[in-house]
mmCIF file of C-alpha atoms in Angstrom:
data_model
loop_
_atom_site.group_PDB
_atom_site.id
_atom_site.type_symbol
_atom_site.label_atom_id
_atom_site.label_comp_id
_atom_site.label_asym_id
_atom_site.label_seq_id
_atom_site.Cartn_x
_atom_site.Cartn_y
_atom_site.Cartn_z
ATOM 1 C CA MET A 1 66.387 200.075 -89.362
ATOM 2 C CA THR A 2 64.640 202.425 -91.754
ATOM 3 C CA LEU A 3 63.186 204.384 -88.858
ATOM 4 C CA ALA A 4 66.586 204.538 -87.137
ATOM 5 C CA GLY A 5 68.149 205.678 -90.402
ATOM 6 C CA GLU A 6 65.601 208.455 -90.725
ATOM 7 C CA GLY A 7 65.915 209.868 -87.242
ATOM 8 C CA GLY A 8 68.186 207.823 -84.989
ATOM 9 C CA TYR A 9 67.255 206.204 -81.711
ATOM 10 C CA GLU A 10 64.364 208.555 -80.901
ATOM 11 C CA ALA A 11 62.680 207.829 -84.240
ATOM 12 C CA VAL A 12 62.313 204.141 -83.417
ATOM 13 C CA GLN A 13 58.917 203.897 -81.773
ATOM 14 C CA MET A 14 57.331 200.492 -81.395
ATOM 15 C CA ARG A 15 53.987 201.742 -82.745
ATOM 16 C CA ASP A 16 55.722 203.000 -85.901
ATOM 17 C CA VAL A 17 57.724 199.783 -86.267
ATOM 18 C CA ALA A 18 54.527 197.736 -86.053
ATOM 19 C CA ALA A 19 52.824 199.964 -88.612
ATOM 20 C CA ARG A 20 55.749 199.713 -91.069
ATOM 21 C CA ALA A 21 55.892 195.933 -90.604
ATOM 22 C CA ASN A 22 52.103 195.602 -91.022
ATOM 23 C CA VAL A 23 51.726 193.748 -87.730
ATOM 24 C CA ALA A 24 49.700 194.476 -84.644
ATOM 25 C CA LEU A 25 51.557 196.261 -81.862
ATOM 26 C CA GLY A 26 50.849 193.323 -79.554
ATOM 27 C CA THR A 27 52.460 190.955 -82.046
ATOM 28 C CA LEU A 28 55.603 193.086 -82.109
ATOM 29 C CA TYR A 29 55.730 193.157 -78.303
ATOM 30 C CA ARG A 30 55.391 189.356 -78.174
ATOM 31 C CA HIS A 31 58.717 189.150 -80.043
ATOM 32 C CA PHE A 32 60.486 192.253 -78.694
ATOM 33 C CA ALA A 33 59.749 193.658 -75.256
ATOM 34 C CA SER A 34 61.423 196.988 -76.030
ATOM 35 C CA LYS A 35 62.955 199.013 -78.812
ATOM 36 C CA ASP A 36 66.387 198.340 -77.324
ATOM 37 C CA GLN A 37 65.811 194.615 -77.673
ATOM 38 C CA LEU A 38 64.599 195.161 -81.258
ATOM 39 C CA LEU A 39 67.604 197.317 -82.202
ATOM 40 C CA LEU A 40 70.025 194.841 -80.625
ATOM 41 C CA ALA A 41 68.407 191.953 -82.484
ATOM 42 C CA ALA A 42 69.098 193.876 -85.689
ATOM 43 C CA LEU A 43 72.695 194.506 -84.572
ATOM 44 C CA ALA A 44 73.132 190.808 -83.805
ATOM 45 C CA THR A 45 71.900 190.011 -87.315
ATOM 46 C CA GLN A 46 74.434 192.450 -88.777
ATOM 47 C CA ALA A 47 77.193 190.915 -86.649
ATOM 48 C CA ARG A 48 76.293 187.409 -87.847
ATOM 49 C CA GLN A 49 76.330 188.658 -91.455
ATOM 50 C CA LEU A 50 79.785 190.169 -90.880
ATOM 51 C CA ARG A 51 80.977 186.862 -89.406
ATOM 52 C CA ASP A 52 79.629 185.025 -92.477
ATOM 53 C CA ARG A 53 81.377 187.450 -94.859
ATOM 54 C CA LEU A 54 84.619 187.068 -92.912
ATOM 55 C CA THR A 55 84.293 183.287 -93.110
ATOM 56 C CA GLU A 56 83.996 183.560 -96.896
ATOM 57 C CA ARG A 57 86.743 186.170 -97.184
ATOM 58 C CA PRO A 58 88.983 186.202 -94.089
ATOM 59 C CA ALA A 59 90.708 189.374 -93.022
ATOM 60 C CA PRO A 60 94.186 189.770 -94.504
ATOM 61 C CA GLY A 61 97.303 190.118 -92.409
ATOM 62 C CA ALA A 62 100.391 188.232 -91.372
ATOM 63 C CA THR A 63 99.860 188.883 -87.670
ATOM 64 C CA ALA A 64 96.898 188.615 -85.330
ATOM 65 C CA ALA A 65 96.998 192.386 -84.763
ATOM 66 C CA ALA A 66 96.930 193.069 -88.522
ATOM 67 C CA ARG A 67 93.991 190.684 -89.056
ATOM 68 C CA VAL A 68 92.040 192.122 -86.142
ATOM 69 C CA GLY A 69 92.792 195.642 -87.380
ATOM 70 C CA ALA A 70 91.365 194.699 -90.784
ATOM 71 C CA VAL A 71 88.234 193.258 -89.154
ATOM 72 C CA LEU A 72 87.771 196.372 -87.024
ATOM 73 C CA ARG A 73 88.205 198.624 -90.069
ATOM 74 C CA ARG A 74 85.662 196.616 -92.067
ATOM 75 C CA ALA A 75 83.098 196.612 -89.256
ATOM 76 C CA SER A 76 83.593 200.285 -88.443
ATOM 77 C CA ARG A 77 83.430 201.489 -92.043
ATOM 78 C CA SER A 78 80.205 199.591 -92.477
ATOM 79 C CA MET A 79 78.733 201.307 -89.429
ATOM 80 C CA GLU A 80 80.040 204.731 -90.463
ATOM 81 C CA GLY A 81 77.903 204.451 -93.586
ATOM 82 C CA ASP A 82 74.722 205.086 -91.603
ATOM 83 C CA PRO A 83 75.456 207.230 -88.558
ATOM 84 C CA ASN A 84 71.826 207.426 -87.393
ATOM 85 C CA VAL A 85 71.491 203.639 -87.321
ATOM 86 C CA THR A 86 74.874 203.261 -85.637
ATOM 87 C CA GLY A 87 73.935 205.870 -83.048
ATOM 88 C CA ALA A 88 70.683 204.033 -82.346
ATOM 89 C CA MET A 89 72.493 200.723 -81.925
ATOM 90 C CA VAL A 90 75.184 202.198 -79.668
ATOM 91 C CA THR A 91 72.451 203.788 -77.555
ATOM 92 C CA ALA A 92 70.674 200.419 -77.313
ATOM 93 C CA LEU A 93 73.944 198.705 -76.338
ATOM 94 C CA SER A 94 74.355 201.301 -73.575
ATOM 95 C CA SER A 95 70.822 200.817 -72.316
ATOM 96 C CA ALA A 96 70.041 199.492 -68.861
ATOM 97 C CA ASP A 97 66.845 197.910 -70.225
ATOM 98 C CA PRO A 98 66.638 194.449 -68.633
ATOM 99 C CA HIS A 99 64.838 193.068 -71.713
ATOM 100 C CA ALA A 100 67.876 193.859 -73.858
ATOM 101 C CA GLY A 101 70.266 191.648 -71.907
ATOM 102 C CA ILE A 102 69.859 188.514 -74.018
ATOM 103 C CA ALA A 103 70.283 190.462 -77.256
ATOM 104 C CA LYS A 104 73.361 192.250 -75.849
ATOM 105 C CA HIS A 105 74.829 188.884 -74.933
ATOM 106 C CA GLU A 106 74.220 187.580 -78.462
ATOM 107 C CA VAL A 107 75.997 190.592 -80.000
ATOM 108 C CA PHE A 108 78.857 190.104 -77.545
ATOM 109 C CA VAL A 109 79.189 186.374 -78.345
ATOM 110 C CA VAL A 110 79.190 186.923 -82.113
ATOM 111 C CA MET A 111 81.705 189.790 -81.958
ATOM 112 C CA THR A 112 83.955 187.811 -79.606
ATOM 113 C CA SER A 113 83.919 184.890 -82.051
ATOM 114 C CA ILE A 114 84.772 187.249 -84.923
ATOM 115 C CA PHE A 115 87.784 188.584 -83.031
ATOM 116 C CA ALA A 116 88.869 185.105 -81.924
ATOM 117 C CA ASP A 117 88.709 183.887 -85.541
ATOM 118 C CA ALA A 118 90.759 186.884 -86.691
ATOM 119 C CA ILE A 119 93.356 186.274 -83.983
ATOM 120 C CA GLY A 120 93.525 182.766 -85.359
ATOM 121 C CA GLU A 121 96.226 181.413 -83.131
ATOM 122 C CA GLU A 122 96.199 179.377 -79.979
ATOM 123 C CA ARG A 123 96.659 181.647 -76.996
ATOM 124 C CA ALA A 124 95.979 181.071 -73.338
ATOM 125 C CA ASP A 125 94.288 184.476 -73.245
ATOM 126 C CA LEU A 126 92.329 184.146 -76.516
ATOM 127 C CA GLU A 127 88.892 184.703 -75.022
ATOM 128 C CA ALA A 128 90.078 187.560 -72.804
ATOM 129 C CA ALA A 129 91.830 189.257 -75.747
ATOM 130 C CA ALA A 130 88.765 188.887 -77.975
ATOM 131 C CA ARG A 131 86.516 190.230 -75.207
ATOM 132 C CA ALA A 132 88.811 193.234 -74.630
ATOM 133 C CA LEU A 133 88.815 194.002 -78.353
ATOM 134 C CA GLY A 134 85.016 193.970 -78.373
ATOM 135 C CA MET A 135 84.947 196.428 -75.509
ATOM 136 C CA VAL A 136 87.422 198.712 -77.264
ATOM 137 C CA TRP A 137 85.373 198.539 -80.471
ATOM 138 C CA PHE A 138 82.191 199.491 -78.609
ATOM 139 C CA SER A 139 83.988 202.356 -76.870
ATOM 140 C CA ALA A 140 85.407 203.653 -80.153
ATOM 141 C CA LEU A 141 81.939 203.552 -81.713
ATOM 142 C CA ALA A 142 80.538 205.494 -78.758
ATOM 143 C CA PHE A 143 83.277 208.120 -79.178
ATOM 144 C CA TRP A 144 82.541 208.315 -82.921
ATOM 145 C CA VAL A 145 78.774 208.615 -82.372
ATOM 146 C CA GLY A 146 79.427 211.302 -79.738
ATOM 147 C CA GLY A 147 81.592 213.305 -82.131
ATOM 148 C CA LEU A 148 84.812 212.747 -80.171
ATOM 149 C CA LEU A 149 86.469 210.788 -83.008
ATOM 150 C CA ASP A 150 86.172 210.980 -86.768
ATOM 151 C CA GLY A 151 86.303 207.863 -88.954
ATOM 152 C CA PRO A 152 90.089 207.854 -89.494
ATOM 153 C CA GLY A 153 90.659 208.617 -85.815
ATOM 154 C CA MET A 154 88.453 205.705 -84.823
ATOM 155 C CA GLU A 155 90.352 203.375 -87.158
ATOM 156 C CA HIS A 156 93.674 204.567 -85.729
ATOM 157 C CA GLU A 157 92.539 203.985 -82.143
ATOM 158 C CA LEU A 158 91.186 200.523 -82.966
ATOM 159 C CA GLU A 159 94.363 199.456 -84.728
ATOM 160 C CA SER A 160 96.476 200.797 -81.863
ATOM 161 C CA ALA A 161 94.379 198.868 -79.363
ATOM 162 C CA ALA A 162 94.719 195.667 -81.420
ATOM 163 C CA ARG A 163 98.522 196.043 -81.428
ATOM 164 C CA LEU A 164 98.608 196.763 -77.679
ATOM 165 C CA ILE A 165 96.331 193.870 -76.750
ATOM 166 C CA LEU A 166 97.814 191.331 -79.140
ATOM 167 C CA GLY A 167 101.444 192.366 -79.089
#
């Protein structure tokens, strides 16, 4: 994450990661077949940490849309704090690297569970709504990373999507 913070996606080179971690390059490749897989493993860790924080301190709101909006704001503000790292993670999520598939799935599962917990009510479409919210969140991050949205604009779009999806 330090390398990504210093120079974004391009700065994350497996040789440099191994050197910073004081491990042999082969050891790193035994655990992570690509930098996309490595970056997504870090994103999955961050998502699990967010889920744990939300378990300790649930998102406020009287409605599902308000709670999901609060979750999206919290997650997005956290990612806005380090644009190079966020850009690297969004790039890894967009990657066609076949080795990254399992890590992408893990991020998806954790984020879907976060949204489902925030929705917090029995719905026939709970999983579909949570999945759609995850896709909107990823899209908003990609727009932010690409300079098409600023932070407040991203928050507005995410909250609007939560209201539209959840009613």
